[in-house]
Short mmCIF file of C-alpha atoms (C1' of nucleotides) in Angstrom, two decimals:
data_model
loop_
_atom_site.label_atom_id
_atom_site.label_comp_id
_atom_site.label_asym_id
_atom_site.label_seq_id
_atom_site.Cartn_x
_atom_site.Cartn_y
_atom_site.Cartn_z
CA UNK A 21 49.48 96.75 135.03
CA UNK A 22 48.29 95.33 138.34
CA UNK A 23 44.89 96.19 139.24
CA UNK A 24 43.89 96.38 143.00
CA UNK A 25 41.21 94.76 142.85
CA UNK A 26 41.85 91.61 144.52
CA UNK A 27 39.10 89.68 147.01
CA UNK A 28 40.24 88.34 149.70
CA UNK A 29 38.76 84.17 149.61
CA UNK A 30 35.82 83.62 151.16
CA UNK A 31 34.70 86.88 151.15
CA UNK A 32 31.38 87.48 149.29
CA UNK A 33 30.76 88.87 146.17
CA UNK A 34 29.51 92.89 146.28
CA UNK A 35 26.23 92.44 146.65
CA UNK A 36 25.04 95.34 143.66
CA UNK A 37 27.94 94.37 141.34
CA UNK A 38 26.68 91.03 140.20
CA UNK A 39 23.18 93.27 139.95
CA UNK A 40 24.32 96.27 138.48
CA UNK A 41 27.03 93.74 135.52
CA UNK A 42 23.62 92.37 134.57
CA UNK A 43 21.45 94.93 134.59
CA UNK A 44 23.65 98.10 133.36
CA UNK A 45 23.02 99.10 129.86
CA UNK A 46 24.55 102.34 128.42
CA UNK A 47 22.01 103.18 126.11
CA UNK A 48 19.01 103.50 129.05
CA UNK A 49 21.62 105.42 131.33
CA UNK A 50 19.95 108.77 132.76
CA UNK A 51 23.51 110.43 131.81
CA UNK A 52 23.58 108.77 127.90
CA UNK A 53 19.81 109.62 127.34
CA UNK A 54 20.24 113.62 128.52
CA UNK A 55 23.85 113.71 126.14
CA UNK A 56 22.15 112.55 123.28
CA UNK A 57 19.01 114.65 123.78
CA UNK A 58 21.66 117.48 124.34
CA UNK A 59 23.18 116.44 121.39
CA UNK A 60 19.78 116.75 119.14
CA UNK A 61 18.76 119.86 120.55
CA UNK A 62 22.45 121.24 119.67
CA UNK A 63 22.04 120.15 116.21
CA UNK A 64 18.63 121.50 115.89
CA UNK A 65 20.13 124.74 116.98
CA UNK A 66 22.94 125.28 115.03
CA UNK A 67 21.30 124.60 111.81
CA UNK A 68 18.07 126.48 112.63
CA UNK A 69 20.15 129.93 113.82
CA UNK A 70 21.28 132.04 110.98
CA UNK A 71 23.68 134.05 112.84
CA UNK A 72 26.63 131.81 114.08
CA UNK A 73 25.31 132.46 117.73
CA UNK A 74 25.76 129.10 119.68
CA UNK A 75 23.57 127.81 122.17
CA UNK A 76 25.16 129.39 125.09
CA UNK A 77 26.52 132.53 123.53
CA UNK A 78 22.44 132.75 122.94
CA UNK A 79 21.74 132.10 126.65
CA UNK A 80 24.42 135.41 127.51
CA UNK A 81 22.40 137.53 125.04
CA UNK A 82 18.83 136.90 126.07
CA UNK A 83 19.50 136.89 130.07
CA UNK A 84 21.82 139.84 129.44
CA UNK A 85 19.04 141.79 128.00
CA UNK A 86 16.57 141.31 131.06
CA UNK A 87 19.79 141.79 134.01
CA UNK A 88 21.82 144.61 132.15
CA UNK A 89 23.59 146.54 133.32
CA UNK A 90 25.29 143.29 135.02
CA UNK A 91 28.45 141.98 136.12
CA UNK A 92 30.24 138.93 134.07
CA UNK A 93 29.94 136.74 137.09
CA UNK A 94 26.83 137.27 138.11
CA UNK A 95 25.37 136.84 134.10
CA UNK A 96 27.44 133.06 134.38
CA UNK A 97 25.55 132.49 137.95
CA UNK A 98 22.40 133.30 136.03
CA UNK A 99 22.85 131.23 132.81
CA UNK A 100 24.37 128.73 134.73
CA UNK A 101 28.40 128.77 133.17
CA UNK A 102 31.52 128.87 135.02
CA UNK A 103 33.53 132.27 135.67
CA UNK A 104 36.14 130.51 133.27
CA UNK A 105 33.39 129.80 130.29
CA UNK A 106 31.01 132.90 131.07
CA UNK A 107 34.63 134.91 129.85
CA UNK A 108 35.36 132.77 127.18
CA UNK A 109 31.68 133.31 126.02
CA UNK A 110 31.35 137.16 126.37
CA UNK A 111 34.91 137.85 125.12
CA UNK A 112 33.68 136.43 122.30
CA UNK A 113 30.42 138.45 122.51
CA UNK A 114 32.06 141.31 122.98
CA UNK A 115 34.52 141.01 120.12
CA UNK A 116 31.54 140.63 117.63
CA UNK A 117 29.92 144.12 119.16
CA UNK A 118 27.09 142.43 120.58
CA UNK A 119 28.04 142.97 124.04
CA UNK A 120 29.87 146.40 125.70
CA UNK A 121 32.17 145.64 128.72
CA UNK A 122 33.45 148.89 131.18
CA UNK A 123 34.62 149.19 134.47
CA UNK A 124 32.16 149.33 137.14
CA UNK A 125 32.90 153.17 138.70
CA UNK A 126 31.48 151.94 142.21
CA UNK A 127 33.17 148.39 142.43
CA UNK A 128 36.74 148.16 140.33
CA UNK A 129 36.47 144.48 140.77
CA UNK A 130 33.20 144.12 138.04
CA UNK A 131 32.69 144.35 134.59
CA UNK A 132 29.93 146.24 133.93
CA UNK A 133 28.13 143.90 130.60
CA UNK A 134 25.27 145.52 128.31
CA UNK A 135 23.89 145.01 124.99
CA UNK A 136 25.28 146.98 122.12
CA UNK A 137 22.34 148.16 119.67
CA UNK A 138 23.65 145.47 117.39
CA UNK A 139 23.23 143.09 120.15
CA UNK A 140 19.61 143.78 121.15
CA UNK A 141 19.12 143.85 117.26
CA UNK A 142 20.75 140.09 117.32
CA UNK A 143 17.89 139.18 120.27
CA UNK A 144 15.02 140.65 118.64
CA UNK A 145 15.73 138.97 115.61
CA UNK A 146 16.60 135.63 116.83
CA UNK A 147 13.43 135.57 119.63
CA UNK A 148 11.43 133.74 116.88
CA UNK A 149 13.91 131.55 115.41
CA UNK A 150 14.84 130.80 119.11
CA UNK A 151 11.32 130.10 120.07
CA UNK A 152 11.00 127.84 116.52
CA UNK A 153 14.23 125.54 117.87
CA UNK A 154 12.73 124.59 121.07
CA UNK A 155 9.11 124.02 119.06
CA UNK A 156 11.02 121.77 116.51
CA UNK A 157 12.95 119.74 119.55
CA UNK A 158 9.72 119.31 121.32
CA UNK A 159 8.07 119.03 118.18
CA UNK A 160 7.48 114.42 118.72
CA UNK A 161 5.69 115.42 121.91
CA UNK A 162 2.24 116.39 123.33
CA UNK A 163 1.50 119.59 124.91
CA UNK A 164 1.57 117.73 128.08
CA UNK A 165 4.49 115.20 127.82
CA UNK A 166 6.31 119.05 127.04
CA UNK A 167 5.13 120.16 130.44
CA UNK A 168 5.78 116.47 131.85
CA UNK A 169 9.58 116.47 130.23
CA UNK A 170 10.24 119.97 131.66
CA UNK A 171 8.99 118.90 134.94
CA UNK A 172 11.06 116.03 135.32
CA UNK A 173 14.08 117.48 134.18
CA UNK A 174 13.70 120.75 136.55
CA UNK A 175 13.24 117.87 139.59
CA UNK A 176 16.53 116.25 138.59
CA UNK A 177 18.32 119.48 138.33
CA UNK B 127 3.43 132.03 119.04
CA UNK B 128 2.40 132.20 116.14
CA UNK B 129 5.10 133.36 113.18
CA UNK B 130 3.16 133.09 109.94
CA UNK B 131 6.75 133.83 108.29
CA UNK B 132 6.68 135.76 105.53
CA UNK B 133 9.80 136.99 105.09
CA UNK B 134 9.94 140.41 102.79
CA UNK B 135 13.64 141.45 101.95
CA UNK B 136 13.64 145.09 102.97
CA UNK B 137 10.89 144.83 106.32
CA UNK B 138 13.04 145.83 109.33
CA UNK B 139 11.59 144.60 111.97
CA UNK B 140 9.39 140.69 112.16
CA UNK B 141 6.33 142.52 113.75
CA UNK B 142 5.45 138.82 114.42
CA UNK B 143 7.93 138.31 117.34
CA UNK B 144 6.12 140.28 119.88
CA UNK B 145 4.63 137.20 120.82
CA UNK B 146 7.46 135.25 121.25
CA UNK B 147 9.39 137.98 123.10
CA UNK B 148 6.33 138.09 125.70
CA UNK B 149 6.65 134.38 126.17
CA UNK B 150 10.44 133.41 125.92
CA UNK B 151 11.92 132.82 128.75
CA UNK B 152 15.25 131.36 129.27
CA UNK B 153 14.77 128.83 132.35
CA UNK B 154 11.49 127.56 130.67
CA UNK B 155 13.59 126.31 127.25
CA UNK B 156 14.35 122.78 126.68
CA UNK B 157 18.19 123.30 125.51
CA UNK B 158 18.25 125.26 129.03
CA UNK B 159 16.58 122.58 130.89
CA UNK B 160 18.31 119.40 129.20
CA UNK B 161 21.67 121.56 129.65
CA UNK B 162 21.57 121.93 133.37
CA UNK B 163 20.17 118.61 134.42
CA UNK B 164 23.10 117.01 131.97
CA UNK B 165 25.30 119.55 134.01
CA UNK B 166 24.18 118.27 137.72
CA UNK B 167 24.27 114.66 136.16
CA UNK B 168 28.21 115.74 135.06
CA UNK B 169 28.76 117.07 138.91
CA UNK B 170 27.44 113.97 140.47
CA UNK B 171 29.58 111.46 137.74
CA UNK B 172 32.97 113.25 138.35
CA UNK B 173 32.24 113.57 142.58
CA UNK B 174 31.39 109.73 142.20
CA UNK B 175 33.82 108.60 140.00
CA UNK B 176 36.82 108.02 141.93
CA UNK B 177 39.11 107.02 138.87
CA UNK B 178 39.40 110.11 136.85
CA UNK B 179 37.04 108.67 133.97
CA UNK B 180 34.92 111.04 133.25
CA UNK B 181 31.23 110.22 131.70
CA UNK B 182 32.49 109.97 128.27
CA UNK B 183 35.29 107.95 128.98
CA UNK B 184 33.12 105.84 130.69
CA UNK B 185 30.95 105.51 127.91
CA UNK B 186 33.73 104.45 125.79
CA UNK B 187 34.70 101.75 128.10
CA UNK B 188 31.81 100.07 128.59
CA UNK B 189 30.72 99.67 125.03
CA UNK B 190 33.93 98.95 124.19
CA UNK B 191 33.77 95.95 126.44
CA UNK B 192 30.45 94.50 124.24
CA UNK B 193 31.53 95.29 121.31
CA UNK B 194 35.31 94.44 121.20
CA UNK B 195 36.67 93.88 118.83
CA UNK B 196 35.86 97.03 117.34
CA UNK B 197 37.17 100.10 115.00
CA UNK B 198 37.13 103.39 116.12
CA UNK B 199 34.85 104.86 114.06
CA UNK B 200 32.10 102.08 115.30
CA UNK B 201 32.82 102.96 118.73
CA UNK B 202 32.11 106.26 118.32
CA UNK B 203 28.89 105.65 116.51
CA UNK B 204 27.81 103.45 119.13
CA UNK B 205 28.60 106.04 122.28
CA UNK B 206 27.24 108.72 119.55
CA UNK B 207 30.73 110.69 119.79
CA UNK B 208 31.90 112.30 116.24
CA UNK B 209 35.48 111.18 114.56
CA UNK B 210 37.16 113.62 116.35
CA UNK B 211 36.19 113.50 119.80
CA UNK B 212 36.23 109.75 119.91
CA UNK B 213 39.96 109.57 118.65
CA UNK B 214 40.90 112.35 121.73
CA UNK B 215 38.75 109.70 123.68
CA UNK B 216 40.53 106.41 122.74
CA UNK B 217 44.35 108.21 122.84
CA UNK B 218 43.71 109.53 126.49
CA UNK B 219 42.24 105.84 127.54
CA UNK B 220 45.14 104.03 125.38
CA UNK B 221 47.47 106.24 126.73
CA UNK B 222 46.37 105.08 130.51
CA UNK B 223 46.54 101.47 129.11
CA UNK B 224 42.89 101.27 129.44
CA UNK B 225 42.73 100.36 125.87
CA UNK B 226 45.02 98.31 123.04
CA UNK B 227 44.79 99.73 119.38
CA UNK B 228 46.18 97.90 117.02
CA UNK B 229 45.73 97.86 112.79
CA UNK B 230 43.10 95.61 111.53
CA UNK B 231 45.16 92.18 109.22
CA UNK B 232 42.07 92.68 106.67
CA UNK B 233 41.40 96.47 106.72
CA UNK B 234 44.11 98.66 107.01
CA UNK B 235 42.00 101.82 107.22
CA UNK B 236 40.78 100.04 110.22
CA UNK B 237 42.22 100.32 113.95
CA UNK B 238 41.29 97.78 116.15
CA UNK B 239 40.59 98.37 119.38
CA UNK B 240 40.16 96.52 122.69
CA UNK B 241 40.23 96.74 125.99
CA UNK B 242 43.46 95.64 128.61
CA UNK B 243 43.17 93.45 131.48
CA UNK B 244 43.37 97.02 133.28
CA UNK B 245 40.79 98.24 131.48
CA UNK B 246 38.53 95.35 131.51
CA UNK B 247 39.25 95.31 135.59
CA UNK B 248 38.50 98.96 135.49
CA UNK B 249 34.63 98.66 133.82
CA UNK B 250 34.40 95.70 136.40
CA UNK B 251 34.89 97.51 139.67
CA UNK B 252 33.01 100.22 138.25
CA UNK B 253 29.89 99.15 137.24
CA UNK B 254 28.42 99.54 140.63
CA UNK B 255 29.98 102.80 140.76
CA UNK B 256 28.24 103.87 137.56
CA UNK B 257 24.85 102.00 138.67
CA UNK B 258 25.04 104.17 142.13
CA UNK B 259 25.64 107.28 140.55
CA UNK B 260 22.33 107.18 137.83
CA UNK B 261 20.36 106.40 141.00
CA UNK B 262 21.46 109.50 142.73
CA UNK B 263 20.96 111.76 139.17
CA UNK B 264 17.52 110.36 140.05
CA UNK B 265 17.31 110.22 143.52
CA UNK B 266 14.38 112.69 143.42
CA UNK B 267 12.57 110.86 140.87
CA UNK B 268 9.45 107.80 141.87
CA UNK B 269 10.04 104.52 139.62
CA UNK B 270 7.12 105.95 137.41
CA UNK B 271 8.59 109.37 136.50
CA UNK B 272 12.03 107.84 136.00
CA UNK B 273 10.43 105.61 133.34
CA UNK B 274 8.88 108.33 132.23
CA UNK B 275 11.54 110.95 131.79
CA UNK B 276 13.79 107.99 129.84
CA UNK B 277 10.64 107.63 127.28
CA UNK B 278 10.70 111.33 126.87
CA UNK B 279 14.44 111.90 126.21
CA UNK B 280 14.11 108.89 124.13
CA UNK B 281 11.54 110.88 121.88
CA UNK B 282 13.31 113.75 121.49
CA UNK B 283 16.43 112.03 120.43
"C1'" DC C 256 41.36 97.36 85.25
"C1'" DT C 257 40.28 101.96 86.20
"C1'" DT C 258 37.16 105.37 87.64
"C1'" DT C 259 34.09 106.51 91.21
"C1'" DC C 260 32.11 106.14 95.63
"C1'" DT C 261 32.40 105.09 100.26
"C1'" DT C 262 34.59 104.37 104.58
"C1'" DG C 263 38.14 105.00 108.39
"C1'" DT C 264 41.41 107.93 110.32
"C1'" DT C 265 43.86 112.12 111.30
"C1'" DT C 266 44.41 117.06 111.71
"C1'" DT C 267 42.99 121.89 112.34
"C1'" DG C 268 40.23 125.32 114.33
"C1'" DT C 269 36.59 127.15 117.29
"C1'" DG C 270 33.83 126.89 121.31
"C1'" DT C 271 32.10 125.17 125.55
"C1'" DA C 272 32.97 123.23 130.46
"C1'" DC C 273 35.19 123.04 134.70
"C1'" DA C 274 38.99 122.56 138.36
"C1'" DA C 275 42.46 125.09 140.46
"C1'" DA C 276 45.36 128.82 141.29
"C1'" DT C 277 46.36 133.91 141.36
"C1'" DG C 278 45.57 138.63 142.26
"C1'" DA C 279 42.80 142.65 143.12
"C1'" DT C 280 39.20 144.70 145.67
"C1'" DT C 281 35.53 145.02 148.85
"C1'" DT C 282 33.28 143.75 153.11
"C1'" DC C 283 33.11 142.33 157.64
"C1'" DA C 284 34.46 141.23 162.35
"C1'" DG C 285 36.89 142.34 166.30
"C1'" DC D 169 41.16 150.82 162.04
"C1'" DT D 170 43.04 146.31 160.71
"C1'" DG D 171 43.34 141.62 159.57
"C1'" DA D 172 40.40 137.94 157.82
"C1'" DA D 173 36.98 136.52 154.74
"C1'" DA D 174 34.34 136.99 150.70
"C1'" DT D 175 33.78 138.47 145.95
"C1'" DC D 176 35.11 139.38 141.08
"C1'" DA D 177 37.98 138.63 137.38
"C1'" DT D 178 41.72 136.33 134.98
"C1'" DT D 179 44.81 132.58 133.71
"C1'" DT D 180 46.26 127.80 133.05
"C1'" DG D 181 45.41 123.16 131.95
"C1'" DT D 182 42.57 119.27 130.61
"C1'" DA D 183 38.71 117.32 128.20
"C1'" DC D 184 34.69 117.08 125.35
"C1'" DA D 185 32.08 118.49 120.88
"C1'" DC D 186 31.76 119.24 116.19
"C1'" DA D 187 32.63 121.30 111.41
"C1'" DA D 188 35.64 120.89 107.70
"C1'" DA D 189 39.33 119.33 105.15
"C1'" DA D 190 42.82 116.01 103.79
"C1'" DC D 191 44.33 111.44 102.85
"C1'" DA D 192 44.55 106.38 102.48
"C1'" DA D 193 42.34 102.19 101.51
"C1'" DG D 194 38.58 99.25 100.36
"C1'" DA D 195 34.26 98.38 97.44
"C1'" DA D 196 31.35 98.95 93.46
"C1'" DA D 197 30.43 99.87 88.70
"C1'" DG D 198 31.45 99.96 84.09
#
DNA sequence: CTTTCTTGTTTTGTGTACAAATGATTTCAG
DNA sequence: CTGAAATCATTTGTACACAAAACAAGAAAG
């Protein structure tokens, strides 16, 4: 109930609260403007993509195809998703025959990952319906806000 | 890039992907770009954050604090968060006493929500918090490209 | 007034996302 | 060679995110 939040008298204000109060606005917030972006680009995705591949079970596929053979760690490091998610994602992978895990016979602590024929099927497919998502979420922008946008975002990354 | 997309029932293989699978690279696609910068954004939030709010809680709080009195439904169309993710939302904050519900007098579909002396003390000390932490998701950014990336993310939306 | 439409909420199910802990294996330093 | 450190995988727990379905209650139309 109590908050500790108290001021002691006669001490002054924070100088950036009384800024920041008057100034802060959700909606222009670096972190609500990338969500919703996120969000579009999601939406965009999931409606364009036949398959039920999400956006990040897509990521596993296509980097899988240019590492493979690869370890399940090392395919997360590379498509940037936790050791916890990058099993979540290719268990699921896996279970659909898109992806084939074994024992590495050098290292017994890796999984060995590679595509299944079905699963390099599933990227060859999807490389032009993939390529037509991004085109339709850039599709309000000039060639060279695109290159601006991808800038800026690989600078804040 | 071009996929003049004729689609034939009974062709095996869209002859028009070559293109695309020469240029497609994972690193250079928007969903992969806006995903990791969101993800760094997430990483600087929860380091910063010394509550355990995370950004979406956040979010929550601070609109709920303009907009209050407000149903939950409205709150999650204003912090752009579906039915069911707001209502995990509002339990988890109501449940920390960050937020009253109560049923609306005139709509009984309606709950009414609003924010606790706790919770309104919470957004207060805070916002400066929340104000530090977008600087530093664009620390790396001048005044011009941080305008700029907004308007971009904006356009997309 | 009653049928229909719309809105607000809840629930279920699937899929990220990540922190933290555990255990197995390999590597490395002394 | 051996103990310490690093690496890989798994498990647990919490928290979004959203589709889809179910239900209650208000509003609109006839």
């Amino acid at each position: 109930m109590q908050n500790g939040d108290q001021k002691l008298p006669g001490q002054p204000e924070r100088q950036a609260s009384k800024a920041a109060e008057a100034t802060y606005k959700l909606a222009e917030q670096i972190g609500y403007l990338l969500r919703q972006a996120n969000q579009r680009h999601v939406a965009i995705f999931t409606s364009r993509m036949n398959e039920k591949l999400t956006t990040t079970q897509w990521a596993a596929l296509v980097k899988l195809r240019d590492l493979q053979p690869c370890s399940q760690v090392n395919l997360g490091r590379e498509t940037a998703m936790d050791v916890a998610t990058i099993k979540g994602v290719v268990d699921r992978l896996a279970k659909r025959n898109l992806i084939r895990t074994a024992p590495d016979t050098t290292d017994a602590r890796r999984l060995v990952l590679t595509l299944t024929e079905e699963g390099e099927a599933a990227v060859a497919r999807n490389l032009p319906v993939a390529h037509d998502i991004s085109e339709e979420t850039l599709s309000t922008l000039s060639p060279a806000e695109r290159a601006m946008l991808a800038e800026l975002l690989r600078k804040i990354s």
